[in-house]
Amino acid sequence: AKLSWGELYLFGVIVHLAMLLWMLSLPWGIALNVLLKISLPVMIIYPLGQALLGRLMSNRLDREQMREALGESEKKLRAIFETANDAIFLHEIDRNGRPGKFLSVNQQACKTLGYTADELLDMRVDQIADQNDWENAPINMEKLLKEGQATFNSYQVKKDGSCFPVEVSAHIVELEGKKHVLSIARDI
């Protein structure tokens, strides 16, 4: 539970009031002299400083908890991405609105196409597309860009040159302010 500024300030007041009460254990003359000199700053300024310090510590704890939750969420999504039975590709959209360079691929994409992840990440979408079927790419991209998603049949080419049919479900996703395409290709 997050503490409010008022709760943190009240805690500071209580702590410093207890400190001032302990001053009464000093001989009366010394205690009265000390209390007159420090009471106002101790009861106003110090609790404010303590509230500020408490807020800073609370914010840091919140950030650490969010970072841990984000890390766990990323692990879950990565596990889903890597263990999917379909090939998953994240790729750029080039300046001409055509499919561009791969940014991320899953293990199934590598297994299906016969490339390593590093090899695929150095490639563009047109390098795994059957050139006889590539003429449909502008139509598919136009629909995808217009509607934000598209499903179509296509052919992909493996590293060994063999060709196989796939059903592609593509969606526009925005990452870091740029539009990209997330495609799931199912071997049909």
Short mmCIF file of N, CA and C in Angstrom, two decimals:
data_model
loop_
_atom_site.label_atom_id
_atom_site.label_comp_id
_atom_site.label_asym_id
_atom_site.label_seq_id
_atom_site.Cartn_x
_atom_site.Cartn_y
_atom_site.Cartn_z
N ALA A 1 0.85 -1.18 0.00
CA ALA A 1 0.00 0.00 0.00
C ALA A 1 0.89 1.24 0.00
N LYS A 2 0.54 2.15 -0.86
CA LYS A 2 1.32 3.37 -0.99
C LYS A 2 0.90 4.37 0.09
N LEU A 3 1.88 4.93 0.78
CA LEU A 3 1.61 5.92 1.82
C LEU A 3 1.47 7.30 1.20
N SER A 4 0.49 8.07 1.70
CA SER A 4 0.30 9.43 1.20
C SER A 4 1.32 10.36 1.86
N TRP A 5 1.43 11.57 1.29
CA TRP A 5 2.31 12.59 1.88
C TRP A 5 1.89 12.87 3.32
N GLY A 6 0.59 12.98 3.55
CA GLY A 6 0.07 13.27 4.89
C GLY A 6 0.46 12.19 5.89
N GLU A 7 0.36 10.92 5.48
CA GLU A 7 0.74 9.83 6.38
C GLU A 7 2.23 9.85 6.68
N LEU A 8 3.03 10.10 5.66
CA LEU A 8 4.48 10.18 5.88
C LEU A 8 4.83 11.35 6.79
N TYR A 9 4.17 12.51 6.58
CA TYR A 9 4.44 13.68 7.41
C TYR A 9 4.01 13.42 8.86
N LEU A 10 2.83 12.81 9.05
CA LEU A 10 2.35 12.48 10.39
C LEU A 10 3.32 11.52 11.09
N PHE A 11 3.83 10.55 10.36
CA PHE A 11 4.82 9.64 10.94
C PHE A 11 6.05 10.43 11.40
N GLY A 12 6.51 11.37 10.57
CA GLY A 12 7.66 12.21 10.94
C GLY A 12 7.38 13.03 12.18
N VAL A 13 6.17 13.59 12.27
CA VAL A 13 5.80 14.39 13.46
C VAL A 13 5.84 13.52 14.70
N ILE A 14 5.26 12.31 14.61
CA ILE A 14 5.24 11.41 15.77
C ILE A 14 6.66 11.04 16.20
N VAL A 15 7.50 10.69 15.25
CA VAL A 15 8.88 10.31 15.57
C VAL A 15 9.61 11.48 16.25
N HIS A 16 9.45 12.68 15.71
CA HIS A 16 10.17 13.82 16.27
C HIS A 16 9.54 14.33 17.56
N LEU A 17 8.25 14.14 17.74
CA LEU A 17 7.61 14.46 19.03
C LEU A 17 8.15 13.53 20.11
N ALA A 18 8.30 12.26 19.77
CA ALA A 18 8.89 11.30 20.73
C ALA A 18 10.31 11.71 21.06
N MET A 19 11.06 12.19 20.06
CA MET A 19 12.44 12.64 20.31
C MET A 19 12.44 13.82 21.28
N LEU A 20 11.52 14.76 21.04
CA LEU A 20 11.45 15.92 21.93
C LEU A 20 11.05 15.52 23.35
N LEU A 21 10.14 14.55 23.47
CA LEU A 21 9.75 14.09 24.81
C LEU A 21 10.92 13.45 25.54
N TRP A 22 11.79 12.80 24.82
CA TRP A 22 12.98 12.21 25.45
C TRP A 22 13.90 13.31 26.00
N MET A 23 13.79 14.50 25.44
CA MET A 23 14.59 15.63 25.94
C MET A 23 14.24 15.94 27.40
N LEU A 24 13.00 15.60 27.78
CA LEU A 24 12.57 15.87 29.14
C LEU A 24 13.31 15.00 30.16
N SER A 25 14.03 14.02 29.68
CA SER A 25 14.82 13.20 30.60
C SER A 25 16.12 13.92 31.02
N LEU A 26 16.42 15.01 30.32
CA LEU A 26 17.58 15.83 30.70
C LEU A 26 17.21 16.67 31.93
N PRO A 27 18.20 17.18 32.60
CA PRO A 27 17.89 18.10 33.70
C PRO A 27 16.99 19.23 33.17
N TRP A 28 16.02 19.65 33.98
CA TRP A 28 14.97 20.58 33.55
C TRP A 28 15.50 21.84 32.90
N GLY A 29 16.50 22.47 33.43
CA GLY A 29 17.03 23.72 32.87
C GLY A 29 17.61 23.50 31.48
N ILE A 30 18.35 22.45 31.31
CA ILE A 30 18.95 22.13 30.01
C ILE A 30 17.84 21.74 29.02
N ALA A 31 16.89 20.90 29.49
CA ALA A 31 15.80 20.43 28.63
C ALA A 31 14.98 21.60 28.11
N LEU A 32 14.64 22.56 28.98
CA LEU A 32 13.84 23.72 28.58
C LEU A 32 14.59 24.57 27.57
N ASN A 33 15.88 24.80 27.80
CA ASN A 33 16.70 25.59 26.88
C ASN A 33 16.78 24.92 25.50
N VAL A 34 17.03 23.61 25.49
CA VAL A 34 17.13 22.87 24.23
C VAL A 34 15.77 22.87 23.51
N LEU A 35 14.70 22.61 24.24
CA LEU A 35 13.37 22.56 23.63
C LEU A 35 12.97 23.89 23.01
N LEU A 36 13.31 25.00 23.65
CA LEU A 36 12.99 26.32 23.11
C LEU A 36 13.74 26.59 21.80
N LYS A 37 14.96 26.09 21.71
CA LYS A 37 15.79 26.35 20.52
C LYS A 37 15.44 25.43 19.34
N ILE A 38 15.08 24.19 19.62
CA ILE A 38 14.93 23.23 18.50
C ILE A 38 13.51 22.77 18.23
N SER A 39 12.55 23.06 19.05
CA SER A 39 11.19 22.53 18.89
C SER A 39 10.57 22.86 17.54
N LEU A 40 10.61 24.14 17.15
CA LEU A 40 9.96 24.54 15.90
C LEU A 40 10.57 23.82 14.69
N PRO A 41 11.92 23.88 14.50
CA PRO A 41 12.46 23.16 13.33
C PRO A 41 12.24 21.65 13.41
N VAL A 42 12.36 21.08 14.61
CA VAL A 42 12.21 19.63 14.75
C VAL A 42 10.78 19.20 14.44
N MET A 43 9.80 20.01 14.76
CA MET A 43 8.41 19.62 14.55
C MET A 43 7.88 19.99 13.16
N ILE A 44 8.54 20.90 12.45
CA ILE A 44 8.06 21.31 11.13
C ILE A 44 8.99 20.83 10.02
N ILE A 45 10.25 21.20 10.09
CA ILE A 45 11.19 20.93 8.99
C ILE A 45 11.59 19.45 8.93
N TYR A 46 11.96 18.86 10.06
CA TYR A 46 12.42 17.48 10.05
C TYR A 46 11.35 16.49 9.58
N PRO A 47 10.09 16.61 10.06
CA PRO A 47 9.07 15.70 9.53
C PRO A 47 8.85 15.86 8.02
N LEU A 48 8.98 17.11 7.54
CA LEU A 48 8.85 17.34 6.11
C LEU A 48 9.97 16.62 5.35
N GLY A 49 11.20 16.72 5.88
CA GLY A 49 12.33 16.00 5.27
C GLY A 49 12.14 14.50 5.34
N GLN A 50 11.60 14.03 6.44
CA GLN A 50 11.36 12.60 6.58
C GLN A 50 10.28 12.14 5.60
N ALA A 51 9.23 12.96 5.41
CA ALA A 51 8.17 12.63 4.46
C ALA A 51 8.74 12.56 3.05
N LEU A 52 9.60 13.53 2.70
CA LEU A 52 10.23 13.55 1.39
C LEU A 52 11.09 12.31 1.18
N LEU A 53 11.90 11.98 2.17
CA LEU A 53 12.74 10.79 2.09
C LEU A 53 11.89 9.53 1.98
N GLY A 54 10.78 9.47 2.74
CA GLY A 54 9.88 8.32 2.66
C GLY A 54 9.26 8.18 1.28
N ARG A 55 8.88 9.32 0.69
CA ARG A 55 8.30 9.30 -0.65
C ARG A 55 9.33 8.82 -1.68
N LEU A 56 10.56 9.30 -1.55
CA LEU A 56 11.63 8.86 -2.48
C LEU A 56 11.86 7.36 -2.37
N MET A 57 11.89 6.86 -1.15
CA MET A 57 12.10 5.42 -0.95
C MET A 57 10.91 4.63 -1.49
N SER A 58 9.70 5.13 -1.26
CA SER A 58 8.49 4.47 -1.76
C SER A 58 8.49 4.43 -3.29
N ASN A 59 8.85 5.54 -3.92
CA ASN A 59 8.90 5.59 -5.39
C ASN A 59 9.94 4.62 -5.93
N ARG A 60 11.07 4.54 -5.26
CA ARG A 60 12.12 3.61 -5.71
C ARG A 60 11.63 2.17 -5.60
N LEU A 61 10.96 1.86 -4.52
CA LEU A 61 10.42 0.52 -4.34
C LEU A 61 9.38 0.22 -5.42
N ASP A 62 8.52 1.20 -5.72
CA ASP A 62 7.52 1.03 -6.78
C ASP A 62 8.19 0.75 -8.12
N ARG A 63 9.25 1.51 -8.44
CA ARG A 63 9.96 1.31 -9.71
C ARG A 63 10.58 -0.08 -9.77
N GLU A 64 11.16 -0.53 -8.67
CA GLU A 64 11.77 -1.86 -8.65
C GLU A 64 10.70 -2.94 -8.85
N GLN A 65 9.55 -2.78 -8.21
CA GLN A 65 8.47 -3.75 -8.37
C GLN A 65 7.94 -3.75 -9.80
N MET A 66 7.82 -2.56 -10.40
CA MET A 66 7.37 -2.49 -11.80
C MET A 66 8.39 -3.12 -12.73
N ARG A 67 9.68 -2.89 -12.47
CA ARG A 67 10.73 -3.47 -13.30
C ARG A 67 10.69 -5.00 -13.22
N GLU A 68 10.48 -5.53 -12.01
CA GLU A 68 10.38 -6.98 -11.84
C GLU A 68 9.15 -7.53 -12.56
N ALA A 69 8.02 -6.85 -12.44
CA ALA A 69 6.79 -7.29 -13.11
C ALA A 69 6.97 -7.23 -14.63
N LEU A 70 7.61 -6.19 -15.11
CA LEU A 70 7.87 -6.07 -16.55
C LEU A 70 8.79 -7.19 -17.02
N GLY A 71 9.81 -7.50 -16.23
CA GLY A 71 10.72 -8.60 -16.57
C GLY A 71 9.99 -9.94 -16.64
N GLU A 72 9.10 -10.18 -15.68
CA GLU A 72 8.32 -11.42 -15.68
C GLU A 72 7.38 -11.47 -16.89
N SER A 73 6.76 -10.35 -17.18
CA SER A 73 5.86 -10.29 -18.34
C SER A 73 6.64 -10.54 -19.63
N GLU A 74 7.83 -9.96 -19.71
CA GLU A 74 8.66 -10.16 -20.90
C GLU A 74 9.07 -11.62 -21.04
N LYS A 75 9.40 -12.27 -19.92
CA LYS A 75 9.75 -13.69 -19.96
C LYS A 75 8.59 -14.54 -20.47
N LYS A 76 7.37 -14.22 -20.00
CA LYS A 76 6.19 -14.98 -20.43
C LYS A 76 5.96 -14.80 -21.93
N LEU A 77 6.02 -13.54 -22.38
CA LEU A 77 5.80 -13.29 -23.80
C LEU A 77 6.90 -13.92 -24.66
N ARG A 78 8.13 -13.88 -24.19
CA ARG A 78 9.24 -14.49 -24.92
C ARG A 78 9.02 -15.99 -25.01
N ALA A 79 8.58 -16.61 -23.91
CA ALA A 79 8.32 -18.06 -23.92
C ALA A 79 7.22 -18.40 -24.92
N ILE A 80 6.16 -17.62 -24.94
CA ILE A 80 5.07 -17.84 -25.90
C ILE A 80 5.59 -17.68 -27.32
N PHE A 81 6.34 -16.61 -27.56
CA PHE A 81 6.91 -16.32 -28.88
C PHE A 81 7.80 -17.46 -29.35
N GLU A 82 8.68 -17.93 -28.48
CA GLU A 82 9.66 -18.95 -28.88
C GLU A 82 9.09 -20.35 -28.97
N THR A 83 8.00 -20.64 -28.25
CA THR A 83 7.47 -22.01 -28.27
C THR A 83 6.25 -22.16 -29.16
N ALA A 84 5.86 -21.12 -29.85
CA ALA A 84 4.70 -21.20 -30.75
C ALA A 84 4.97 -22.23 -31.85
N ASN A 85 3.92 -22.91 -32.29
CA ASN A 85 4.05 -23.91 -33.34
C ASN A 85 4.08 -23.30 -34.74
N ASP A 86 3.79 -22.01 -34.83
CA ASP A 86 3.82 -21.31 -36.11
C ASP A 86 5.03 -20.38 -36.15
N ALA A 87 5.47 -20.09 -37.36
CA ALA A 87 6.59 -19.16 -37.54
C ALA A 87 6.09 -17.74 -37.26
N ILE A 88 6.84 -17.00 -36.45
CA ILE A 88 6.46 -15.62 -36.13
C ILE A 88 7.61 -14.70 -36.55
N PHE A 89 7.23 -13.64 -37.26
CA PHE A 89 8.20 -12.67 -37.76
C PHE A 89 7.78 -11.26 -37.36
N LEU A 90 8.72 -10.46 -36.94
CA LEU A 90 8.48 -9.03 -36.76
C LEU A 90 9.40 -8.35 -37.76
N HIS A 91 8.82 -7.51 -38.63
CA HIS A 91 9.67 -6.86 -39.63
C HIS A 91 9.30 -5.41 -39.84
N GLU A 92 10.23 -4.68 -40.40
CA GLU A 92 10.04 -3.26 -40.70
C GLU A 92 9.13 -3.09 -41.90
N ILE A 93 8.66 -1.88 -42.05
CA ILE A 93 7.99 -1.45 -43.27
C ILE A 93 8.93 -0.42 -43.89
N ASP A 94 9.39 -0.66 -45.11
CA ASP A 94 10.37 0.26 -45.70
C ASP A 94 9.71 1.58 -46.13
N ARG A 95 10.53 2.50 -46.62
CA ARG A 95 10.04 3.84 -47.00
C ARG A 95 8.95 3.80 -48.05
N ASN A 96 8.96 2.75 -48.86
CA ASN A 96 7.97 2.62 -49.94
C ASN A 96 6.71 1.87 -49.50
N GLY A 97 6.62 1.58 -48.20
CA GLY A 97 5.45 0.86 -47.69
C GLY A 97 5.48 -0.62 -47.99
N ARG A 98 6.67 -1.16 -48.27
CA ARG A 98 6.80 -2.59 -48.58
C ARG A 98 7.44 -3.30 -47.39
N PRO A 99 7.26 -4.62 -47.32
CA PRO A 99 7.89 -5.38 -46.23
C PRO A 99 9.40 -5.21 -46.25
N GLY A 100 9.96 -4.97 -45.07
CA GLY A 100 11.40 -4.71 -44.99
C GLY A 100 12.16 -5.78 -44.22
N LYS A 101 13.19 -5.35 -43.53
CA LYS A 101 14.13 -6.21 -42.81
C LYS A 101 13.47 -6.83 -41.58
N PHE A 102 13.83 -8.09 -41.31
CA PHE A 102 13.34 -8.77 -40.10
C PHE A 102 13.99 -8.16 -38.86
N LEU A 103 13.19 -7.96 -37.83
CA LEU A 103 13.69 -7.45 -36.55
C LEU A 103 13.73 -8.54 -35.49
N SER A 104 12.82 -9.50 -35.62
CA SER A 104 12.77 -10.61 -34.67
C SER A 104 12.08 -11.79 -35.35
N VAL A 105 12.57 -12.99 -35.06
CA VAL A 105 11.97 -14.22 -35.57
C VAL A 105 11.99 -15.25 -34.45
N ASN A 106 11.04 -16.17 -34.46
CA ASN A 106 11.05 -17.20 -33.43
C ASN A 106 11.76 -18.46 -33.93
N GLN A 107 11.90 -19.42 -33.03
CA GLN A 107 12.62 -20.66 -33.37
C GLN A 107 11.89 -21.47 -34.44
N GLN A 108 10.57 -21.42 -34.43
CA GLN A 108 9.82 -22.17 -35.45
C GLN A 108 10.10 -21.60 -36.84
N ALA A 109 10.25 -20.29 -36.95
CA ALA A 109 10.58 -19.68 -38.25
C ALA A 109 11.93 -20.20 -38.73
N CYS A 110 12.89 -20.28 -37.81
CA CYS A 110 14.21 -20.79 -38.17
C CYS A 110 14.13 -22.25 -38.60
N LYS A 111 13.41 -23.04 -37.81
CA LYS A 111 13.27 -24.47 -38.10
C LYS A 111 12.58 -24.70 -39.45
N THR A 112 11.50 -23.98 -39.67
CA THR A 112 10.72 -24.16 -40.90
C THR A 112 11.52 -23.76 -42.14
N LEU A 113 12.24 -22.65 -42.05
CA LEU A 113 12.95 -22.12 -43.22
C LEU A 113 14.38 -22.65 -43.36
N GLY A 114 14.93 -23.22 -42.28
CA GLY A 114 16.29 -23.77 -42.35
C GLY A 114 17.40 -22.75 -42.14
N TYR A 115 17.06 -21.57 -41.68
CA TYR A 115 18.05 -20.53 -41.40
C TYR A 115 18.26 -20.41 -39.90
N THR A 116 19.40 -19.85 -39.50
CA THR A 116 19.59 -19.49 -38.11
C THR A 116 18.88 -18.15 -37.88
N ALA A 117 18.66 -17.80 -36.63
CA ALA A 117 18.03 -16.51 -36.31
C ALA A 117 18.90 -15.37 -36.83
N ASP A 118 20.22 -15.48 -36.66
CA ASP A 118 21.12 -14.41 -37.14
C ASP A 118 21.03 -14.24 -38.65
N GLU A 119 20.92 -15.35 -39.36
CA GLU A 119 20.79 -15.26 -40.82
C GLU A 119 19.49 -14.55 -41.20
N LEU A 120 18.41 -14.93 -40.57
CA LEU A 120 17.12 -14.30 -40.89
C LEU A 120 17.11 -12.82 -40.53
N LEU A 121 17.76 -12.47 -39.43
CA LEU A 121 17.78 -11.06 -39.02
C LEU A 121 18.61 -10.19 -39.95
N ASP A 122 19.39 -10.81 -40.81
CA ASP A 122 20.14 -10.06 -41.84
C ASP A 122 19.39 -10.04 -43.17
N MET A 123 18.18 -10.57 -43.17
CA MET A 123 17.42 -10.69 -44.42
C MET A 123 16.19 -9.80 -44.41
N ARG A 124 15.61 -9.67 -45.61
CA ARG A 124 14.36 -8.96 -45.79
C ARG A 124 13.27 -9.98 -46.12
N VAL A 125 12.02 -9.56 -46.00
CA VAL A 125 10.89 -10.44 -46.26
C VAL A 125 10.94 -11.00 -47.68
N ASP A 126 11.30 -10.17 -48.66
CA ASP A 126 11.30 -10.64 -50.05
C ASP A 126 12.31 -11.75 -50.31
N GLN A 127 13.27 -11.94 -49.38
CA GLN A 127 14.28 -12.99 -49.56
C GLN A 127 13.76 -14.37 -49.16
N ILE A 128 12.62 -14.44 -48.48
CA ILE A 128 12.04 -15.75 -48.16
C ILE A 128 10.71 -15.95 -48.90
N ALA A 129 10.33 -14.98 -49.71
CA ALA A 129 9.07 -15.07 -50.45
C ALA A 129 9.33 -15.67 -51.83
N ASP A 130 8.40 -16.50 -52.26
CA ASP A 130 8.47 -17.05 -53.60
C ASP A 130 8.26 -15.89 -54.58
N GLN A 131 9.20 -15.71 -55.50
CA GLN A 131 9.14 -14.56 -56.40
C GLN A 131 7.92 -14.60 -57.32
N ASN A 132 7.40 -15.79 -57.63
CA ASN A 132 6.19 -15.91 -58.44
C ASN A 132 4.97 -15.38 -57.68
N ASP A 133 5.03 -15.45 -56.36
CA ASP A 133 3.93 -15.00 -55.52
C ASP A 133 4.14 -13.57 -55.02
N TRP A 134 5.34 -13.03 -55.18
CA TRP A 134 5.71 -11.71 -54.65
C TRP A 134 4.89 -10.58 -55.27
N GLU A 135 4.32 -10.84 -56.45
CA GLU A 135 3.51 -9.81 -57.11
C GLU A 135 2.28 -9.44 -56.28
N ASN A 136 1.85 -10.34 -55.38
CA ASN A 136 0.70 -10.06 -54.51
C ASN A 136 1.08 -9.21 -53.29
N ALA A 137 2.37 -9.06 -53.04
CA ALA A 137 2.82 -8.33 -51.85
C ALA A 137 2.27 -6.91 -51.77
N PRO A 138 2.28 -6.12 -52.85
CA PRO A 138 1.73 -4.76 -52.74
C PRO A 138 0.24 -4.75 -52.36
N ILE A 139 -0.51 -5.70 -52.88
CA ILE A 139 -1.95 -5.78 -52.57
C ILE A 139 -2.14 -6.12 -51.09
N ASN A 140 -1.37 -7.12 -50.63
CA ASN A 140 -1.47 -7.54 -49.23
C ASN A 140 -1.03 -6.41 -48.29
N MET A 141 0.06 -5.71 -48.64
CA MET A 141 0.55 -4.61 -47.80
C MET A 141 -0.44 -3.45 -47.79
N GLU A 142 -1.07 -3.17 -48.93
CA GLU A 142 -2.05 -2.08 -48.99
C GLU A 142 -3.21 -2.37 -48.04
N LYS A 143 -3.70 -3.61 -48.07
CA LYS A 143 -4.79 -4.01 -47.18
C LYS A 143 -4.34 -3.94 -45.72
N LEU A 144 -3.14 -4.43 -45.47
CA LEU A 144 -2.59 -4.43 -44.12
C LEU A 144 -2.46 -3.01 -43.58
N LEU A 145 -1.91 -2.11 -44.38
CA LEU A 145 -1.73 -0.73 -43.94
C LEU A 145 -3.06 -0.01 -43.77
N LYS A 146 -4.03 -0.34 -44.60
CA LYS A 146 -5.34 0.31 -44.55
C LYS A 146 -6.16 -0.19 -43.36
N GLU A 147 -6.19 -1.50 -43.16
CA GLU A 147 -7.05 -2.11 -42.13
C GLU A 147 -6.34 -2.45 -40.83
N GLY A 148 -5.00 -2.42 -40.84
CA GLY A 148 -4.24 -2.76 -39.63
C GLY A 148 -4.00 -4.24 -39.46
N GLN A 149 -4.64 -5.05 -40.31
CA GLN A 149 -4.42 -6.49 -40.27
C GLN A 149 -4.81 -7.08 -41.63
N ALA A 150 -4.24 -8.23 -41.91
CA ALA A 150 -4.57 -8.92 -43.16
C ALA A 150 -4.22 -10.39 -43.00
N THR A 151 -5.04 -11.24 -43.62
CA THR A 151 -4.76 -12.68 -43.67
C THR A 151 -4.76 -13.07 -45.14
N PHE A 152 -3.71 -13.77 -45.54
CA PHE A 152 -3.59 -14.14 -46.95
C PHE A 152 -2.73 -15.39 -47.07
N ASN A 153 -2.86 -16.07 -48.21
CA ASN A 153 -2.03 -17.23 -48.50
C ASN A 153 -0.84 -16.77 -49.33
N SER A 154 0.27 -17.42 -49.08
CA SER A 154 1.51 -17.05 -49.77
C SER A 154 2.39 -18.30 -49.87
N TYR A 155 3.56 -18.11 -50.43
CA TYR A 155 4.55 -19.18 -50.50
C TYR A 155 5.87 -18.65 -49.95
N GLN A 156 6.51 -19.47 -49.13
CA GLN A 156 7.83 -19.10 -48.61
C GLN A 156 8.86 -20.07 -49.16
N VAL A 157 10.09 -19.57 -49.23
CA VAL A 157 11.19 -20.36 -49.79
C VAL A 157 12.18 -20.67 -48.67
N LYS A 158 12.48 -21.97 -48.53
CA LYS A 158 13.44 -22.41 -47.52
C LYS A 158 14.87 -22.13 -48.00
N LYS A 159 15.80 -22.27 -47.09
CA LYS A 159 17.21 -22.07 -47.41
C LYS A 159 17.67 -23.01 -48.52
N ASP A 160 17.11 -24.22 -48.56
CA ASP A 160 17.51 -25.20 -49.58
C ASP A 160 16.83 -24.92 -50.93
N GLY A 161 16.00 -23.87 -51.02
CA GLY A 161 15.37 -23.49 -52.28
C GLY A 161 13.98 -24.06 -52.49
N SER A 162 13.57 -24.99 -51.62
CA SER A 162 12.23 -25.56 -51.78
C SER A 162 11.18 -24.55 -51.32
N CYS A 163 10.02 -24.66 -51.90
CA CYS A 163 8.94 -23.70 -51.68
C CYS A 163 7.78 -24.42 -50.99
N PHE A 164 7.08 -23.74 -50.09
CA PHE A 164 5.93 -24.35 -49.42
C PHE A 164 4.87 -23.29 -49.14
N PRO A 165 3.59 -23.71 -49.12
CA PRO A 165 2.50 -22.75 -48.90
C PRO A 165 2.32 -22.41 -47.42
N VAL A 166 1.94 -21.17 -47.17
CA VAL A 166 1.67 -20.71 -45.81
C VAL A 166 0.43 -19.82 -45.80
N GLU A 167 -0.23 -19.80 -44.66
CA GLU A 167 -1.27 -18.81 -44.42
C GLU A 167 -0.64 -17.78 -43.48
N VAL A 168 -0.66 -16.54 -43.90
CA VAL A 168 -0.03 -15.46 -43.12
C VAL A 168 -1.12 -14.61 -42.48
N SER A 169 -1.01 -14.43 -41.18
CA SER A 169 -1.87 -13.50 -40.45
C SER A 169 -0.95 -12.37 -39.98
N ALA A 170 -1.15 -11.19 -40.56
CA ALA A 170 -0.26 -10.06 -40.28
C ALA A 170 -1.02 -8.93 -39.60
N HIS A 171 -0.35 -8.27 -38.70
CA HIS A 171 -0.93 -7.14 -37.96
C HIS A 171 0.10 -6.01 -37.90
N ILE A 172 -0.40 -4.79 -37.98
CA ILE A 172 0.46 -3.63 -37.77
C ILE A 172 0.61 -3.44 -36.26
N VAL A 173 1.84 -3.29 -35.81
CA VAL A 173 2.13 -2.99 -34.40
C VAL A 173 3.02 -1.76 -34.36
N GLU A 174 2.80 -0.92 -33.37
CA GLU A 174 3.63 0.27 -33.22
C GLU A 174 4.61 0.04 -32.09
N LEU A 175 5.90 0.15 -32.41
CA LEU A 175 6.97 -0.01 -31.43
C LEU A 175 7.90 1.18 -31.53
N GLU A 176 8.13 1.82 -30.41
CA GLU A 176 9.03 2.98 -30.36
C GLU A 176 8.65 4.04 -31.39
N GLY A 177 7.34 4.23 -31.55
CA GLY A 177 6.85 5.28 -32.44
C GLY A 177 6.87 4.94 -33.93
N LYS A 178 7.25 3.72 -34.29
CA LYS A 178 7.30 3.33 -35.70
C LYS A 178 6.38 2.14 -35.93
N LYS A 179 5.77 2.11 -37.12
CA LYS A 179 4.92 0.97 -37.48
C LYS A 179 5.78 -0.17 -37.99
N HIS A 180 5.44 -1.37 -37.51
CA HIS A 180 6.09 -2.61 -37.93
C HIS A 180 5.00 -3.62 -38.24
N VAL A 181 5.41 -4.75 -38.77
CA VAL A 181 4.46 -5.82 -39.06
C VAL A 181 4.83 -7.05 -38.23
N LEU A 182 3.84 -7.58 -37.53
CA LEU A 182 3.98 -8.84 -36.82
C LEU A 182 3.18 -9.87 -37.61
N SER A 183 3.89 -10.86 -38.15
CA SER A 183 3.27 -11.88 -39.01
C SER A 183 3.40 -13.25 -38.39
N ILE A 184 2.33 -14.01 -38.46
CA ILE A 184 2.36 -15.41 -38.05
C ILE A 184 2.09 -16.21 -39.31
N ALA A 185 3.05 -17.08 -39.67
CA ALA A 185 2.94 -17.88 -40.89
C ALA A 185 2.72 -19.34 -40.51
N ARG A 186 1.59 -19.88 -40.94
CA ARG A 186 1.25 -21.27 -40.65
C ARG A 186 1.48 -22.10 -41.91
N ASP A 187 2.27 -23.12 -41.78
CA ASP A 187 2.53 -24.05 -42.89
C ASP A 187 1.23 -24.78 -43.21
N ILE A 188 0.76 -24.61 -44.43
CA ILE A 188 -0.47 -25.30 -44.84
C ILE A 188 -0.12 -26.29 -45.92
#
